[in-house]
Coordinates of N, CA and C in Angstrom, one line a residue:
M1 N 4.9 -1.1 -16.9 CA 5.2 -1.4 -15.5 C 6.7 -1.7 -15.4
R2 N 7.3 -1.0 -14.4 CA 8.7 -1.1 -14.3 C 9.1 -2.3 -13.4
V3 N 9.0 -3.5 -14.0 CA 9.3 -4.7 -13.3 C 10.4 -5.4 -14.1
K4 N 11.5 -5.7 -13.6 CA 12.6 -6.4 -14.3 C 12.6 -7.8 -13.8
E5 N 12.7 -8.7 -14.8 CA 12.8 -10.1 -14.5 C 14.0 -10.4 -13.6
D6 N 15.1 -9.7 -13.8 CA 16.3 -10.0 -13.0 C 16.1 -9.7 -11.6
A7 N 15.2 -8.8 -11.2 CA 14.9 -8.6 -9.8 C 14.2 -9.8 -9.2
F8 N 13.3 -10.4 -10.0 CA 12.6 -11.6 -9.5 C 13.6 -12.8 -9.4
E9 N 14.6 -12.8 -10.3 CA 15.6 -13.9 -10.2 C 16.4 -13.8 -8.9
E10 N 16.6 -12.6 -8.5 CA 17.4 -12.4 -7.2 C 16.5 -12.6 -6.0
F11 N 15.2 -12.3 -6.1 CA 14.3 -12.4 -5.0 C 13.0 -13.1 -5.4
P12 N 13.2 -14.4 -5.7 CA 12.0 -15.2 -6.1 C 11.1 -15.5 -4.9
S13 N 9.8 -15.5 -5.1 CA 8.9 -15.9 -4.0 C 7.6 -16.3 -4.6
K14 N 6.8 -16.9 -3.8 CA 5.4 -17.3 -4.1 C 4.4 -16.8 -3.1
M15 N 3.2 -17.1 -3.3 CA 2.1 -16.6 -2.5 C 2.4 -17.0 -1.0
R16 N 2.2 -16.1 -0.1 CA 2.3 -16.2 1.3 C 3.8 -16.3 1.8
D17 N 4.8 -16.2 1.0 CA 6.1 -16.1 1.4 C 6.3 -14.8 2.2
K18 N 7.2 -14.8 3.1 CA 7.5 -13.7 4.0 C 8.9 -13.2 3.9
W19 N 9.2 -11.9 3.7 CA 10.5 -11.4 3.6 C 10.7 -10.4 4.8
T20 N 11.8 -10.5 5.5 CA 12.2 -9.7 6.6 C 13.5 -9.1 6.4
S21 N 13.7 -7.8 6.9 CA 15.0 -7.2 6.8 C 15.6 -7.1 8.2
Q22 N 16.9 -6.8 8.3 CA 17.6 -6.7 9.6 C 17.1 -5.5 10.4
D23 N 16.3 -4.6 9.8 CA 15.7 -3.5 10.5 C 14.3 -3.7 11.0
G24 N 13.8 -4.9 10.7 CA 12.4 -5.2 11.1 C 11.3 -5.0 10.1
D25 N 11.7 -4.6 8.9 CA 10.7 -4.6 7.8 C 10.1 -6.0 7.5
I26 N 8.8 -6.0 7.2 CA 8.2 -7.3 6.9 C 7.3 -7.2 5.7
F27 N 7.6 -8.0 4.6 CA 6.8 -8.0 3.4 C 6.2 -9.4 3.2
I28 N 5.0 -9.5 2.8 CA 4.4 -10.8 2.6 C 3.8 -10.8 1.2
V29 N 4.0 -11.8 0.4 CA 3.3 -12.0 -0.9 C 1.9 -12.5 -0.6
G30 N 0.9 -11.6 -0.9 CA -0.4 -12.0 -0.5 C -1.5 -11.2 -1.2
D31 N -2.7 -11.6 -1.0 CA -3.9 -11.1 -1.7 C -4.8 -10.4 -0.7
V32 N -5.4 -9.3 -1.1 CA -6.4 -8.6 -0.2 C -7.5 -9.6 0.1
F33 N -7.9 -10.5 -0.7 CA -9.0 -11.4 -0.5 C -8.6 -12.6 0.5
D34 N -7.3 -12.6 1.0 CA -6.8 -13.6 1.9 C -6.5 -12.9 3.2
D35 N -7.3 -13.0 4.2 CA -7.1 -12.2 5.4 C -6.0 -12.9 6.3
V36 N -5.5 -14.1 5.9 CA -4.4 -14.7 6.7 C -3.2 -13.8 6.7
N37 N -2.9 -13.2 5.5 CA -1.7 -12.4 5.4 C -1.7 -11.2 6.4
F38 N -2.9 -10.6 6.6 CA -2.9 -9.4 7.5 C -2.7 -9.8 8.9
S39 N -3.0 -11.0 9.3 CA -2.8 -11.4 10.7 C -1.3 -11.7 11.0
R40 N -0.5 -11.7 9.9 CA 0.9 -12.0 10.1 C 1.8 -10.7 10.1
I41 N 1.1 -9.6 10.0 CA 1.8 -8.3 10.0 C 1.7 -7.6 11.4
P42 N 2.8 -7.1 11.9 CA 2.7 -6.4 13.2 C 1.8 -5.1 13.1
K43 N 1.4 -4.6 14.2 CA 0.5 -3.4 14.1 C 1.3 -2.1 14.0
A44 N 0.8 -1.3 13.1 CA 1.3 0.1 13.0 C 0.2 1.0 13.1
K45 N 0.5 2.2 13.7 CA -0.6 3.2 13.9 C -1.0 3.8 12.6
L46 N -0.1 3.8 11.6 CA -0.4 4.5 10.3 C -0.4 3.5 9.2
L47 N -1.4 3.6 8.3 CA -1.5 2.8 7.1 C -1.6 3.8 5.9
Y48 N -0.8 3.5 4.9 CA -0.8 4.4 3.7 C -0.8 3.4 2.5
T49 N -1.7 3.6 1.5 CA -1.7 2.7 0.4 C -2.2 3.3 -0.9
D50 N -1.7 2.8 -2.0 CA -2.1 3.2 -3.3 C -2.5 1.9 -4.1
P51 N -3.8 1.4 -3.9 CA -4.2 0.2 -4.5 C -4.4 0.3 -6.0
P52 N -4.6 -0.8 -6.7 CA -5.0 -0.7 -8.2 C -6.2 0.2 -8.3
W53 N -6.3 0.9 -9.4 CA -7.5 1.7 -9.7 C -8.3 1.1 -10.8
G54 N -9.5 0.7 -10.6 CA -10.4 0.3 -11.6 C -10.2 -1.1 -12.1
Q55 N -11.2 -1.6 -12.8 CA -11.3 -3.1 -13.2 C -10.1 -3.5 -14.1
P56 N -9.7 -2.7 -15.1 CA -8.6 -3.2 -15.9 C -7.3 -3.4 -15.2
N57 N -6.9 -2.5 -14.3 CA -5.7 -2.6 -13.6 C -5.8 -3.8 -12.6
L58 N -6.9 -3.9 -11.9 CA -7.1 -5.0 -11.0 C -7.0 -6.3 -11.7
S59 N -7.7 -6.5 -12.8 CA -7.7 -7.7 -13.6 C -6.3 -8.1 -14.1
M60 N -5.5 -7.0 -14.5 CA -4.2 -7.3 -15.0 C -3.3 -7.9 -13.9
Y61 N -3.3 -7.3 -12.7 CA -2.5 -7.8 -11.6 C -2.9 -9.2 -11.2
R62 N -4.2 -9.4 -11.1 CA -4.7 -10.7 -10.6 C -4.4 -11.8 -11.7
N63 N -4.5 -11.4 -13.0 CA -4.1 -12.4 -14.0 C -2.7 -12.7 -14.0
M64 N -1.8 -11.8 -13.6 CA -0.4 -12.0 -13.6 C 0.0 -13.2 -12.6
V65 N -0.8 -13.3 -11.6 CA -0.5 -14.4 -10.6 C -1.5 -15.6 -10.7
G66 N -2.3 -15.6 -11.8 CA -3.2 -16.7 -12.0 C -4.4 -16.7 -11.1
F67 N -4.8 -15.5 -10.6 CA -6.0 -15.4 -9.8 C -7.2 -15.1 -10.7
Q68 N -8.4 -15.4 -10.2 CA -9.6 -15.1 -10.9 C -9.8 -13.6 -10.7
S69 N -10.3 -12.9 -11.8 CA -10.6 -11.5 -11.7 C -11.8 -11.3 -10.7
Q70 N -11.8 -10.1 -10.2 CA -12.9 -9.7 -9.2 C -13.5 -8.4 -9.6
P71 N -14.7 -8.1 -9.5 CA -15.3 -6.8 -9.7 C -14.6 -5.8 -8.8
F72 N -14.3 -4.6 -9.4 CA -13.6 -3.6 -8.6 C -14.3 -3.2 -7.4
A73 N -15.7 -3.1 -7.4 CA -16.4 -2.7 -6.3 C -16.3 -3.7 -5.1
V74 N -16.2 -5.0 -5.5 CA -16.0 -6.1 -4.5 C -14.6 -6.0 -3.9
F75 N -13.6 -5.6 -4.8 CA -12.2 -5.4 -4.3 C -12.2 -4.3 -3.2
L76 N -12.8 -3.2 -3.5 CA -12.8 -2.1 -2.6 C -13.4 -2.5 -1.3
V77 N -14.5 -3.2 -1.3 CA -15.1 -3.7 0.0 C -14.2 -4.6 0.7
E78 N -13.5 -5.5 0.1 CA -12.5 -6.4 0.7 C -11.4 -5.6 1.3
L79 N -10.9 -4.6 0.5 CA -9.8 -3.8 1.0 C -10.2 -3.0 2.3
A80 N -11.4 -2.4 2.2 CA -11.9 -1.7 3.4 C -12.0 -2.6 4.6
N81 N -12.5 -3.8 4.4 CA -12.6 -4.8 5.5 C -11.2 -5.1 6.1
R82 N -10.2 -5.3 5.2 CA -8.9 -5.6 5.7 C -8.3 -4.5 6.5
I83 N -8.5 -3.2 6.0 CA -8.0 -2.1 6.8 C -8.7 -2.0 8.1
K84 N -10.0 -2.2 8.2 CA -10.7 -2.2 9.4 C -10.2 -3.3 10.4
Q85 N -9.9 -4.5 9.8 CA -9.4 -5.6 10.6 C -8.0 -5.3 11.1
Y86 N -7.2 -4.7 10.3 CA -5.8 -4.3 10.8 C -5.9 -3.3 11.9
A87 N -6.8 -2.4 11.8 CA -7.1 -1.4 12.9 C -6.0 -0.4 13.2
P88 N -5.5 0.3 12.2 CA -4.6 1.4 12.5 C -5.3 2.6 13.1
E89 N -4.6 3.6 13.6 CA -5.4 4.7 14.0 C -5.9 5.5 12.8
Y90 N -5.1 5.7 11.8 CA -5.5 6.4 10.6 C -5.0 5.6 9.4
A91 N -5.8 5.7 8.3 CA -5.4 5.2 7.0 C -5.6 6.2 6.0
F92 N -4.7 6.2 5.0 CA -4.7 7.1 3.8 C -4.7 6.2 2.6
M93 N -5.6 6.5 1.7 CA -5.8 5.7 0.5 C -5.8 6.6 -0.8
E94 N -4.8 6.4 -1.7 CA -4.9 7.1 -3.0 C -5.9 6.4 -3.9
M95 N -6.6 7.1 -4.6 CA -7.6 6.5 -5.5 C -7.9 7.5 -6.7
G96 N -8.1 6.9 -7.9 CA -8.5 7.7 -9.0 C -9.8 8.3 -8.8
N97 N -10.0 9.5 -9.3 CA -11.2 10.3 -8.9 C -12.4 9.6 -9.4
R98 N -12.4 8.8 -10.4 CA -13.6 8.1 -10.9 C -14.1 7.2 -9.8
W99 N -13.3 6.7 -8.9 CA -13.7 5.7 -8.0 C -13.7 6.1 -6.5
V100 N -13.4 7.4 -6.3 CA -13.3 7.9 -5.0 C -14.6 7.7 -4.2
D101 N -15.8 8.0 -4.8 CA -17.0 7.8 -4.1 C -17.3 6.3 -3.7
S102 N -16.9 5.4 -4.6 CA -17.0 4.0 -4.2 C -16.1 3.6 -3.1
A103 N -14.9 4.1 -3.1 CA -14.0 3.8 -2.0 C -14.4 4.4 -0.7
V104 N -14.9 5.6 -0.7 CA -15.5 6.2 0.5 C -16.6 5.4 1.1
N105 N -17.5 5.0 0.2 CA -18.7 4.2 0.6 C -18.3 2.9 1.2
A106 N -17.3 2.2 0.6 CA -16.8 1.0 1.1 C -16.2 1.1 2.5
C107 N -15.5 2.2 2.7 CA -15.0 2.5 4.1 C -16.1 2.7 5.1
R108 N -17.1 3.4 4.7 CA -18.2 3.6 5.6 C -18.9 2.3 5.9
E109 N -19.1 1.5 4.9 CA -19.8 0.2 5.1 C -19.0 -0.7 6.0
A110 N -17.7 -0.5 6.0 CA -16.8 -1.3 6.9 C -16.8 -0.8 8.3
G111 N -17.4 0.4 8.6 CA -17.5 0.9 9.9 C -16.4 1.9 10.2
M112 N -15.7 2.5 9.2 CA -14.7 3.5 9.4 C -15.2 4.8 9.0
V113 N -14.4 5.9 9.3 CA -14.9 7.2 9.1 C -14.0 7.9 8.1
P114 N -14.4 7.9 6.8 CA -13.6 8.7 5.8 C -13.9 10.2 6.0
E115 N -12.9 10.9 6.5 CA -13.0 12.3 6.9 C -12.9 13.3 5.8
L116 N -11.8 13.2 5.0 CA -11.6 14.2 4.0 C -11.0 13.6 2.7
V117 N -11.2 14.3 1.6 CA -10.6 13.9 0.3 C -9.8 15.0 -0.3
Y118 N -8.6 14.8 -0.5 CA -7.7 15.8 -1.1 C -7.4 15.6 -2.5
P119 N -7.4 16.6 -3.4 CA -6.9 16.4 -4.8 C -5.4 16.3 -4.7
I120 N -4.8 15.3 -5.3 CA -3.3 15.2 -5.4 C -3.0 14.9 -6.9
F121 N -1.7 15.1 -7.3 CA -1.4 15.0 -8.7 C -0.8 13.6 -9.0
Y122 N -1.4 12.9 -9.9 CA -0.8 11.7 -10.4 C -0.4 11.8 -11.9
S123 N -1.4 12.2 -12.7 CA -1.1 12.5 -14.1 C -2.3 13.3 -14.6
R124 N -2.1 14.0 -15.8 CA -3.1 14.7 -16.4 C -4.2 13.8 -16.9
I125 N -3.9 12.6 -17.3 CA -4.8 11.7 -17.8 C -5.6 11.0 -16.7
N126 N -5.0 10.7 -15.6 CA -5.6 10.0 -14.5 C -5.5 10.8 -13.2
P127 N -6.4 11.8 -13.1 CA -6.4 12.6 -11.8 C -6.8 11.7 -10.6
C128 N -6.2 12.0 -9.5 CA -6.5 11.2 -8.3 C -6.7 12.0 -7.1
S129 N -7.1 11.3 -6.0 CA -7.3 12.0 -4.7 C -6.7 11.1 -3.6
L130 N -6.5 11.7 -2.4 CA -6.1 11.0 -1.2 C -7.2 11.1 -0.2
I131 N -7.7 9.9 0.2 CA -8.8 9.8 1.2 C -8.2 9.6 2.6
Q132 N -8.6 10.4 3.5 CA -8.2 10.4 4.9 C -9.2 9.7 5.7
I133 N -8.8 8.6 6.3 CA -9.8 7.7 7.0 C -9.4 7.5 8.5
K134 N -10.3 7.9 9.4 CA -10.1 7.6 10.8 C -10.7 6.2 11.1
V135 N -9.8 5.4 11.6 CA -10.1 4.0 11.8 C -10.4 3.7 13.3
T136 N -9.3 3.8 14.1 CA -9.5 3.6 15.6 C -9.2 4.8 16.4
A137 N -8.7 5.9 15.8 CA -8.3 7.1 16.5 C -9.5 7.7 17.2
S138 N -9.3 8.3 18.4 CA -10.4 8.9 19.1 C -10.6 10.4 18.6
N139 N -9.6 11.0 18.1 CA -9.6 12.4 17.7 C -9.4 12.5 16.2
S140 N -10.0 13.5 15.6 CA -9.8 13.8 14.2 C -8.5 14.6 14.1
I141 N -7.7 14.4 13.1 CA -6.5 15.2 12.9 C -6.8 16.4 12.0
G142 N -8.0 16.5 11.5 CA -8.5 17.7 10.8 C -7.8 17.8 9.4
F143 N -7.9 18.9 8.8 CA -7.4 19.2 7.4 C -5.9 19.3 7.4
I144 N -5.3 18.7 6.4 CA -3.8 18.8 6.2 C -3.6 19.5 4.9
D145 N -3.4 20.8 5.0 CA -3.2 21.7 3.8 C -2.0 21.3 3.0
A146 N -1.0 20.7 3.6 CA 0.2 20.4 2.9 C 0.0 19.3 1.8
I147 N -1.0 18.5 2.0 CA -1.3 17.4 1.1 C -1.8 17.9 -0.3
R148 N -2.7 18.9 -0.2 CA -3.5 19.3 -1.3 C -2.6 19.7 -2.6
D149 N -3.0 19.0 -3.7 CA -2.3 19.3 -5.0 C -0.8 18.9 -5.0
R150 N -0.4 18.1 -4.2 CA 1.0 17.6 -4.2 C 1.1 16.3 -5.0
D151 N 2.3 16.1 -5.5 CA 2.6 14.9 -6.3 C 2.4 13.6 -5.4
D152 N 1.8 12.6 -6.0 CA 1.5 11.4 -5.2 C 2.8 10.6 -4.8
N153 N 3.9 11.0 -5.4 CA 5.1 10.3 -5.0 C 5.7 10.8 -3.6
I154 N 5.2 12.0 -3.2 CA 5.7 12.6 -2.0 C 4.7 12.7 -0.9
T155 N 3.4 12.5 -1.3 CA 2.4 12.6 -0.3 C 2.5 11.6 0.9
P156 N 3.0 10.4 0.6 CA 3.3 9.5 1.8 C 4.2 10.1 2.8
G157 N 5.3 10.8 2.3 CA 6.3 11.4 3.2 C 5.7 12.5 4.0
I158 N 4.8 13.3 3.4 CA 4.2 14.4 4.1 C 3.4 13.8 5.3
I159 N 2.6 12.8 5.0 CA 1.8 12.1 6.1 C 2.7 11.6 7.2
M160 N 3.8 10.9 6.8 CA 4.7 10.3 7.7 C 5.4 11.4 8.6
D161 N 5.7 12.5 8.0 CA 6.4 13.6 8.8 C 5.4 14.2 9.8
M162 N 4.1 14.1 9.5 CA 3.1 14.7 10.4 C 2.8 13.7 11.6
F163 N 2.7 12.4 11.3 CA 2.4 11.4 12.3 C 3.6 11.0 13.1
K164 N 4.8 11.0 12.5 CA 6.1 10.7 13.2 C 6.0 9.4 14.0
T165 N 5.5 8.4 13.3 CA 5.4 7.0 13.8 C 6.7 6.3 13.5
E166 N 6.9 5.2 14.2 CA 8.1 4.4 13.9 C 7.9 3.4 12.8
S167 N 6.6 3.1 12.4 CA 6.3 2.1 11.4 C 5.1 2.6 10.6
V168 N 5.0 2.0 9.4 CA 3.8 2.2 8.5 C 3.5 0.9 7.8
F169 N 2.2 0.7 7.5 CA 1.8 -0.5 6.8 C 1.1 -0.1 5.5
D170 N 1.5 -0.9 4.4 CA 0.9 -0.7 3.1 C 0.4 -2.0 2.6
P171 N -1.0 -2.2 2.6 CA -1.6 -3.5 2.2 C -1.5 -3.7 0.7
C172 N -1.2 -2.7 -0.1 CA -1.0 -2.9 -1.6 C 0.3 -2.2 -2.0
L173 N 1.4 -2.9 -1.7 CA 2.8 -2.3 -1.7 C 3.2 -1.8 -3.1
G174 N 2.8 -2.5 -4.1 CA 3.1 -2.1 -5.5 C 4.6 -2.0 -5.7
L175 N 5.0 -0.9 -6.3 CA 6.4 -0.7 -6.6 C 7.1 0.1 -5.5
G176 N 6.5 0.3 -4.3 CA 7.2 0.8 -3.2 C 7.3 2.2 -2.9
A177 N 6.3 3.1 -3.3 CA 6.4 4.5 -3.0 C 6.3 4.7 -1.5
T178 N 5.4 4.0 -0.8 CA 5.3 4.1 0.6 C 6.6 3.7 1.3
A179 N 7.2 2.5 0.8 CA 8.4 2.0 1.4 C 9.5 3.0 1.3
R180 N 9.7 3.6 0.1 CA 10.8 4.5 -0.2 C 10.7 5.8 0.7
N181 N 9.5 6.3 0.8 CA 9.3 7.5 1.7 C 9.6 7.1 3.2
A182 N 9.2 5.9 3.6 CA 9.4 5.5 5.0 C 10.9 5.3 5.3
W183 N 11.6 4.6 4.3 CA 13.0 4.3 4.6 C 13.8 5.6 4.6
K184 N 13.4 6.6 3.9 CA 14.2 7.9 3.9 C 14.1 8.5 5.3
R185 N 13.0 8.1 6.0 CA 12.8 8.7 7.4 C 13.1 7.7 8.5
K186 N 13.9 6.6 8.1 CA 14.3 5.6 9.1 C 13.2 4.9 9.7
M187 N 12.1 4.7 9.0 CA 10.9 4.0 9.6 C 10.9 2.6 9.1
V188 N 10.2 1.7 9.9 CA 10.0 0.3 9.6 C 8.8 0.2 8.7
V189 N 8.9 -0.6 7.7 CA 7.8 -0.8 6.7 C 7.2 -2.2 6.8
Y190 N 5.9 -2.3 6.9 CA 5.2 -3.6 6.7 C 4.4 -3.5 5.4
G191 N 4.3 -4.6 4.7 CA 3.6 -4.5 3.4 C 3.1 -5.9 3.0
V192 N 2.1 -5.8 2.1 CA 1.5 -7.0 1.4 C 1.5 -6.6 0.0
E193 N 2.0 -7.5 -0.9 CA 1.9 -7.3 -2.3 C 1.6 -8.6 -3.0
M194 N 0.6 -8.6 -4.0 CA 0.1 -9.8 -4.6 C 1.1 -10.3 -5.7
V195 N 1.8 -9.4 -6.4 CA 2.6 -9.8 -7.6 C 4.0 -10.0 -7.1
P196 N 4.6 -11.2 -7.1 CA 6.0 -11.4 -6.6 C 7.0 -10.6 -7.4
Q197 N 6.8 -10.4 -8.7 CA 7.7 -9.6 -9.5 C 7.8 -8.2 -9.0
R198 N 6.6 -7.6 -8.6 CA 6.6 -6.2 -8.2 C 7.3 -6.1 -6.8
L199 N 7.0 -7.1 -5.9 CA 7.7 -7.1 -4.6 C 9.2 -7.2 -4.8
A200 N 9.7 -8.0 -5.7 CA 11.1 -8.2 -6.0 C 11.8 -6.9 -6.3
Y201 N 11.1 -6.0 -7.1 CA 11.6 -4.7 -7.4 C 11.8 -3.9 -6.1
V202 N 10.8 -4.0 -5.2 CA 10.9 -3.2 -4.0 C 12.1 -3.7 -3.1
L203 N 12.2 -5.1 -3.0 CA 13.3 -5.7 -2.2 C 14.6 -5.3 -2.8
R204 N 14.8 -5.3 -4.1 CA 16.1 -4.9 -4.7 C 16.4 -3.4 -4.4
H205 N 15.4 -2.6 -4.6 CA 15.6 -1.2 -4.3 C 16.0 -0.9 -2.8
G206 N 15.3 -1.7 -1.9 CA 15.7 -1.6 -0.5 C 17.1 -2.0 -0.2
R207 N 17.6 -3.0 -0.9 CA 19.0 -3.4 -0.7 C 19.9 -2.4 -1.3
N208 N 19.7 -2.0 -2.6 CA 20.6 -1.1 -3.3 C 20.7 0.3 -2.7
K209 N 19.5 0.8 -2.3 CA 19.5 2.2 -1.9 C 19.5 2.4 -0.4
F210 N 19.1 1.4 0.4 CA 19.0 1.6 1.8 C 19.7 0.5 2.6
G211 N 20.5 -0.3 1.9 CA 21.3 -1.3 2.6 C 20.5 -2.4 3.3
K212 N 19.3 -2.7 2.8 CA 18.5 -3.8 3.4 C 19.0 -5.1 3.1
V213 N 19.1 -6.0 4.1 CA 19.5 -7.4 4.0 C 18.3 -8.2 4.2
W214 N 17.8 -8.9 3.2 CA 16.6 -9.6 3.2 C 16.7 -11.1 3.5
S215 N 15.8 -11.7 4.2 CA 15.8 -13.1 4.4 C 14.3 -13.6 4.2
K216 N 14.2 -14.7 3.5 CA 12.9 -15.2 3.2 C 12.5 -16.4 4.0
E217 N 11.2 -16.4 4.4 CA 10.6 -17.5 5.2 C 9.4 -18.0 4.3
E218 N 9.6 -19.3 3.9 CA 8.5 -19.8 3.0 C 7.4 -20.3 3.9
F219 N 6.2 -20.1 3.4 CA 4.9 -20.4 4.1 C 4.6 -21.9 3.9

């Protein structure tokens, strides 16, 4: 995991702290199981996320912050509920192929419409897919051929180019693939990330590569 301690030394934070940039970006240190975080994020029409895949990864990240581990199926249900609560027009979720059916079912149980699943390239060892979910939109956007079999580092940008929204929300910010693609397009990014060290990496990248000036508000 590409997390440097010196990034955290520059951008230290704890659970529920809020970081904002001069451009309107908002990041919160938070957990999918804590819906308070999602109520503090402005609305965006588009949501794009690449959450942890499977029990080992989920347990690793939760252990890093001293949280109790959760079954992966329960995590998917909570994530789907948070997406439904946030209510974007459309959501896109990257997921390892092994768990795609579980993620699709969790979205359906939350009252959303998972429309299509695209194969995208993550690695030969861990093949993955992108799930297209209609949340509050009245119309389907249909099939997006440009997504299929593309690298997961650039699929967020393909979606952003198609939607042409001013902002995007990522509820599992990770190391910032969604943020990097959005900043390249002059978009505002909203995000929630559970591990402060991973968020610090994104904050530093935003400063060094995109001139972001961050301020912290402690909860």
